Amino acid sequence: MYGVLMIDIDNTALTAEDVSLIKQAQVGGVILFARNVANAAQVRTLCDDIRYHNPDILIGVDQEGGRVARLREGFTPLPSMGKLGNLFDQNSSFALSCAYDCGYLMAAEVLAVGIDLSFAPVLDRDGISQVIGDRSFHRDPKVIIILATQLMRGMKAAGMATTGKHFPGHGAIAPDSHVAEAIDTRSLDEIMASDMQPFAQTLSCLDALMPAHVIFSQVDNKPAGFSKIWLKDILRKQLKFKGVLFSDDLSMAGAQAVGDISARVHAAIEAGCDIALVCNDRVAAHEAAEAAQDLPYPNQKRIKTMRGQIPIWQGDLESTCQQFEHWQQAKQTISQTFFSAQPKATTYNSNTTAKDPTAYK
């Protein structure tokens, strides 16, 4: 059974306290951070150990590319999504091909070490946000939509489900909701016409969404992740979204307006989230596990769709990734294009991009 909580762990190997938490019925997931990563073999051992203690568990990570990449030592570097947007402005067809390759490459290496999903892609617009910036593909929602669609096609081809964030858009708000309250005063019509379009127009590719800890004050007085208006009325009823809803980290400052961790967990689940994340606060994780005891289990069939197609470990990352037929080509293209002094020629690969890239200019 998948529980309603996703928690974190302390180090590169499980402690007795970690095991105790992981085995609790209401814990349905573990998210890994940089402190949990030494190298690929260690991460695979850690993930296998987590599943030994709780076979029905999701393991996630933030492996977006650029500055948000928890898996680094021995893994292929990934560009920020903003670099894909810059490339699109120069050569749209090649950028679409690279977006597919980025998605495939990221998913293959994350799956290879036993992790089910990366919380990606970021569908926020590049605006004034202190925390989004080049994590976003572009300022133009239309460019975000087509690049993100290609990235998600690559992820799915490798065997990974997709998670868009941060619904309905974090880019237009300057404060970082990790450390401060964020309030967007625009009207619903303004938000829907701009920031929300990348979410609304990619729903067919999205398996999950993560709402923002942003208060859209003309819509609701609660952050979107605690708002029945945003999650049930707009997302579920109006947009007909059927996928999983992960809360953003409930330990963030942007979530504190709702109350203590117990109140936050209840508010997130009651608003419509399937799984609530509680990270970087072990005391809060224990309190959340206690608070979740009276909450119903999430839709098990829905949560199961997020399990990744994890390959058999072949002793090292490269050997394991050879089981992904497109991994070597994607690795070469991304490495040469974004991390080489001699960029790869910008050719169009009709097998991995939309058939008519000129339609997106």
XYZ file of C-alpha atoms in Angstrom:
361
model
C 0.000 0.000 0.000
C 1.211 3.489 -0.860
C 0.854 5.921 2.041
C 0.198 9.656 1.848
C 3.665 10.892 2.884
C 6.981 11.272 1.086
C 9.900 11.843 3.457
C 13.684 12.152 3.228
C 16.580 10.320 4.875
C 19.723 11.515 6.618
C 22.738 10.178 4.744
C 24.118 7.806 2.089
C 22.886 4.708 3.933
C 19.800 4.001 6.004
C 19.886 4.485 9.757
C 17.681 2.584 12.177
C 15.524 5.719 12.492
C 15.177 5.930 8.699
C 14.064 2.306 8.556
C 11.512 2.889 11.304
C 9.988 5.771 9.345
C 10.084 4.031 5.976
C 8.209 1.029 7.357
C 5.326 3.112 8.676
C 2.089 2.512 6.802
C 1.502 6.156 5.921
C 4.906 6.615 4.283
C 4.520 6.051 0.558
C 7.686 7.654 -0.742
C 11.264 8.787 -0.151
C 12.921 11.757 -1.833
C 16.704 11.830 -2.157
C 18.923 14.912 -1.849
C 22.589 15.597 -2.588
C 23.561 14.480 0.921
C 22.254 11.003 0.036
C 24.494 10.689 -3.022
C 28.144 9.617 -3.179
C 28.180 7.794 -6.517
C 25.913 5.740 -8.743
C 26.631 2.338 -7.181
C 25.995 3.697 -3.688
C 22.659 5.227 -4.764
C 21.531 1.947 -6.304
C 22.458 0.089 -3.106
C 20.568 2.677 -1.054
C 17.450 2.415 -3.236
C 17.522 -1.379 -3.130
C 17.804 -1.195 0.662
C 14.850 1.196 0.879
C 12.747 -1.232 -1.147
C 13.889 -4.162 0.991
C 12.221 -2.473 3.951
C 9.212 -1.150 2.014
C 8.641 -2.787 -1.400
C 5.634 -0.537 -2.129
C 7.377 2.804 -2.090
C 8.136 5.563 -4.581
C 11.639 6.977 -4.697
C 12.020 10.444 -6.170
C 14.678 13.087 -6.747
C 15.034 16.568 -8.220
C 17.239 16.012 -11.276
C 16.155 18.898 -13.456
C 19.524 19.883 -14.882
C 21.639 22.974 -14.354
C 21.817 24.089 -10.733
C 19.102 21.667 -9.585
C 20.763 18.267 -9.900
C 21.150 15.987 -6.883
C 22.958 13.249 -8.832
C 26.353 14.559 -9.940
C 29.362 12.316 -9.244
C 29.634 9.955 -12.226
C 26.387 11.144 -13.839
C 26.148 12.997 -17.155
C 25.773 16.775 -16.629
C 22.495 18.201 -17.857
C 21.948 21.792 -19.003
C 19.462 24.071 -17.316
C 16.167 24.172 -19.177
C 16.842 27.844 -19.859
C 19.729 26.800 -22.106
C 17.307 24.733 -24.157
C 15.149 27.842 -24.455
C 18.127 29.897 -25.607
C 18.958 27.231 -28.175
C 15.358 27.263 -29.375
C 15.666 30.980 -30.143
C 18.630 30.163 -32.410
C 17.606 26.815 -33.926
C 14.164 25.560 -32.978
C 14.341 22.136 -34.620
C 17.653 21.222 -32.988
C 16.417 22.494 -29.621
C 13.409 20.188 -29.850
C 15.685 17.242 -30.578
C 17.919 18.190 -27.625
C 14.899 18.514 -25.327
C 13.927 14.938 -26.163
C 17.502 13.772 -25.580
C 17.687 15.618 -22.237
C 14.534 13.927 -21.053
C 15.695 10.498 -22.175
C 19.226 10.898 -20.778
C 18.026 12.167 -17.407
C 15.391 9.464 -17.056
C 17.724 6.645 -18.078
C 20.397 7.541 -15.520
C 17.913 8.200 -12.720
C 16.104 4.911 -13.363
C 19.410 3.039 -13.623
C 20.234 3.785 -9.985
C 16.836 2.621 -8.758
C 14.969 5.943 -8.520
C 11.424 5.963 -9.928
C 11.039 9.584 -10.900
C 12.570 12.992 -11.129
C 10.204 15.843 -10.298
C 10.378 17.339 -13.767
C 9.746 19.311 -15.883
C 9.513 22.841 -14.494
C 6.641 24.462 -16.401
C 6.926 27.880 -14.764
C 7.582 30.902 -16.958
C 10.913 32.669 -16.677
C 9.857 35.910 -15.024
C 10.959 37.644 -11.831
C 11.075 34.648 -9.495
C 14.193 34.355 -7.336
C 13.933 30.565 -7.266
C 12.881 29.737 -10.849
C 15.113 31.703 -13.243
C 16.896 29.408 -15.701
C 15.062 26.383 -14.328
C 12.359 27.584 -16.721
C 12.530 26.799 -20.427
C 11.511 30.279 -21.571
C 9.439 33.408 -20.988
C 7.033 32.518 -23.802
C 4.415 29.927 -22.739
C 4.247 28.561 -26.298
C 7.966 27.754 -26.268
C 7.686 26.160 -22.820
C 4.858 23.967 -24.067
C 6.689 22.550 -27.068
C 10.067 22.103 -25.363
C 8.510 20.512 -22.275
C 6.444 18.184 -24.456
C 9.593 16.942 -26.164
C 11.420 16.530 -22.849
C 8.501 14.502 -21.484
C 8.420 12.351 -24.617
C 12.041 11.492 -23.915
C 11.341 10.718 -20.258
C 8.459 8.449 -21.137
C 10.458 6.654 -23.840
C 13.048 5.760 -21.190
C 10.349 4.529 -18.798
C 9.780 7.437 -16.403
C 6.547 9.198 -15.483
C 6.428 12.995 -15.668
C 5.712 15.604 -12.967
C 5.048 19.218 -13.911
C 5.717 21.975 -11.406
C 4.778 24.433 -9.900
C 1.060 24.686 -10.783
C -0.364 27.175 -11.744
C 2.968 29.026 -12.079
C 5.669 30.427 -9.785
C 7.654 32.557 -12.222
C 5.778 35.845 -11.803
C 6.445 36.102 -8.056
C 9.795 37.412 -6.817
C 9.953 35.819 -3.320
C 11.358 32.300 -2.981
C 8.598 30.238 -1.346
C 11.263 28.033 0.270
C 12.103 30.868 2.626
C 9.305 33.455 2.371
C 5.600 33.880 1.802
C 4.787 34.435 -1.879
C 1.637 36.272 -2.958
C 0.462 36.791 -6.541
C -2.202 39.506 -6.835
C -3.147 38.949 -10.475
C -6.653 37.958 -11.519
C -7.557 34.399 -12.422
C -8.030 35.436 -16.050
C -4.503 36.882 -16.182
C -2.983 33.748 -14.667
C -4.931 31.401 -16.927
C -3.985 33.373 -20.034
C -0.265 33.221 -19.331
C 1.436 31.225 -16.563
C -1.125 28.431 -16.495
C -0.982 27.709 -20.220
C 2.104 25.421 -20.070
C 0.244 23.273 -17.546
C -3.111 23.312 -19.306
C -1.614 22.578 -22.731
C 0.596 19.659 -21.646
C -1.874 17.741 -19.469
C -1.946 14.846 -21.934
C 1.785 14.287 -21.284
C 1.688 14.820 -17.523
C 1.393 11.933 -15.084
C 1.621 14.177 -12.021
C 1.657 17.799 -10.956
C 3.146 19.671 -8.008
C 1.334 22.865 -6.957
C 3.142 26.010 -5.898
C 3.307 27.351 -2.348
C 2.059 30.642 -3.775
C -1.066 32.470 -2.623
C -3.027 33.742 -5.623
C -4.966 36.246 -3.564
C -7.719 37.008 -6.087
C -8.534 33.294 -6.328
C -8.037 31.988 -2.763
C -6.401 33.070 0.475
C -4.486 29.783 0.736
C -1.368 28.681 -1.191
C -2.334 26.694 -4.301
C -1.207 23.414 -2.738
C -3.769 23.846 0.044
C -6.546 25.247 -2.121
C -9.600 23.207 -3.072
C -10.402 25.915 -5.609
C -7.136 25.349 -7.473
C -6.820 21.592 -7.046
C -10.389 20.309 -7.105
C -12.405 22.976 -8.893
C -9.907 24.188 -11.491
C -7.459 21.318 -11.957
C -9.671 18.267 -11.451
C -13.099 19.516 -12.571
C -12.346 22.242 -15.113
C -9.135 20.901 -16.654
C -10.055 17.211 -16.101
C -6.619 16.270 -14.769
C -6.563 12.612 -13.671
C -2.943 12.248 -12.573
C -1.157 12.325 -9.225
C -0.849 15.489 -7.152
C 2.298 15.818 -5.029
C 2.444 18.674 -2.555
C 5.595 20.745 -2.588
C 7.718 20.392 0.560
C 5.488 21.199 3.532
C 8.512 22.335 5.543
C 8.974 25.348 3.249
C 8.230 28.837 4.537
C 5.532 29.292 1.920
C 3.514 26.515 3.595
C 3.682 27.882 7.127
C 0.613 30.086 6.784
C -1.557 26.994 7.139
C -0.271 26.084 10.614
C 1.968 23.398 12.106
C 3.056 20.318 10.183
C 0.002 18.328 11.247
C -2.286 21.058 9.933
C -0.282 21.310 6.706
C -0.482 17.569 6.002
C -4.224 17.509 6.606
C -4.781 20.682 4.589
C -2.779 19.413 1.605
C -4.533 16.048 1.468
C -7.989 17.511 2.082
C -7.417 20.099 -0.660
C -6.735 17.322 -3.157
C -3.072 16.292 -2.965
C -2.422 12.555 -3.130
C 1.007 12.625 -1.467
C 2.426 15.218 0.938
C 6.178 15.878 0.999
C 7.884 16.590 4.337
C 11.604 17.185 3.868
C 14.706 18.358 5.743
C 13.033 18.277 9.144
C 13.146 14.932 10.933
C 11.020 16.083 13.856
C 8.368 17.257 11.390
C 8.542 13.907 9.557
C 7.712 12.025 12.752
C 4.919 14.471 13.545
C 3.566 14.136 10.006
C 3.560 10.335 10.209
C 1.570 10.571 13.421
C -0.797 13.167 11.981
C -1.424 11.076 8.855
C -2.721 8.072 10.775
C -6.321 9.239 10.413
C -6.006 10.115 6.723
C -7.234 7.735 4.000
C -4.793 6.024 1.682
C -4.414 7.694 -1.726
C -5.768 6.145 -4.918
C -3.426 3.158 -5.244
C -3.892 2.669 -8.980
C -3.078 6.327 -9.596
C 0.069 6.280 -7.444
C 1.312 3.065 -9.045
C 1.541 4.814 -12.417
C 4.522 6.754 -11.032
C 6.682 3.654 -10.566
C 9.603 3.724 -12.966
C 10.837 0.986 -15.282
C 13.990 0.260 -13.323
C 16.565 -1.903 -15.126
C 18.676 -4.697 -13.711
C 21.887 -3.303 -12.209
C 24.937 -4.349 -14.232
C 27.640 -3.324 -11.767
C 28.141 0.292 -12.834
C 26.140 3.149 -14.294
C 27.459 2.961 -17.850
C 26.863 -0.771 -18.204
C 23.389 -0.441 -16.752
C 22.514 2.464 -19.031
C 23.515 0.430 -22.086
C 20.151 -1.292 -21.602
C 18.516 1.966 -22.757
C 18.836 1.932 -26.543
C 18.960 5.721 -26.986
C 21.149 6.546 -23.963
C 24.542 6.634 -25.698
C 23.322 8.849 -28.532
C 21.510 11.206 -26.148
C 24.568 11.420 -23.884
C 26.827 12.290 -26.800
C 24.474 14.932 -28.201
C 23.877 16.696 -24.879
C 27.511 16.554 -23.789
C 28.821 17.916 -27.086
C 26.130 20.555 -27.476
C 26.190 22.062 -23.997
C 29.477 21.021 -22.379
C 32.029 20.946 -25.193
C 34.219 23.673 -26.713
C 33.288 22.289 -30.116
C 29.482 22.088 -30.283
C 27.813 19.326 -32.223
C 26.430 20.342 -35.624
C 22.829 21.455 -35.240
C 21.067 18.782 -37.238
C 17.411 17.856 -37.057
C 16.563 14.308 -35.933
C 13.149 13.424 -37.318
C 12.903 10.360 -35.088
C 12.868 12.314 -31.836
C 11.164 15.609 -32.592
C 7.865 16.751 -33.956
C 7.523 16.257 -37.690
C 7.198 19.935 -38.570
C 9.409 22.002 -36.282
C 8.963 25.124 -38.377
C 5.385 25.274 -37.115
C 6.747 26.258 -33.719
C 8.741 29.312 -34.791
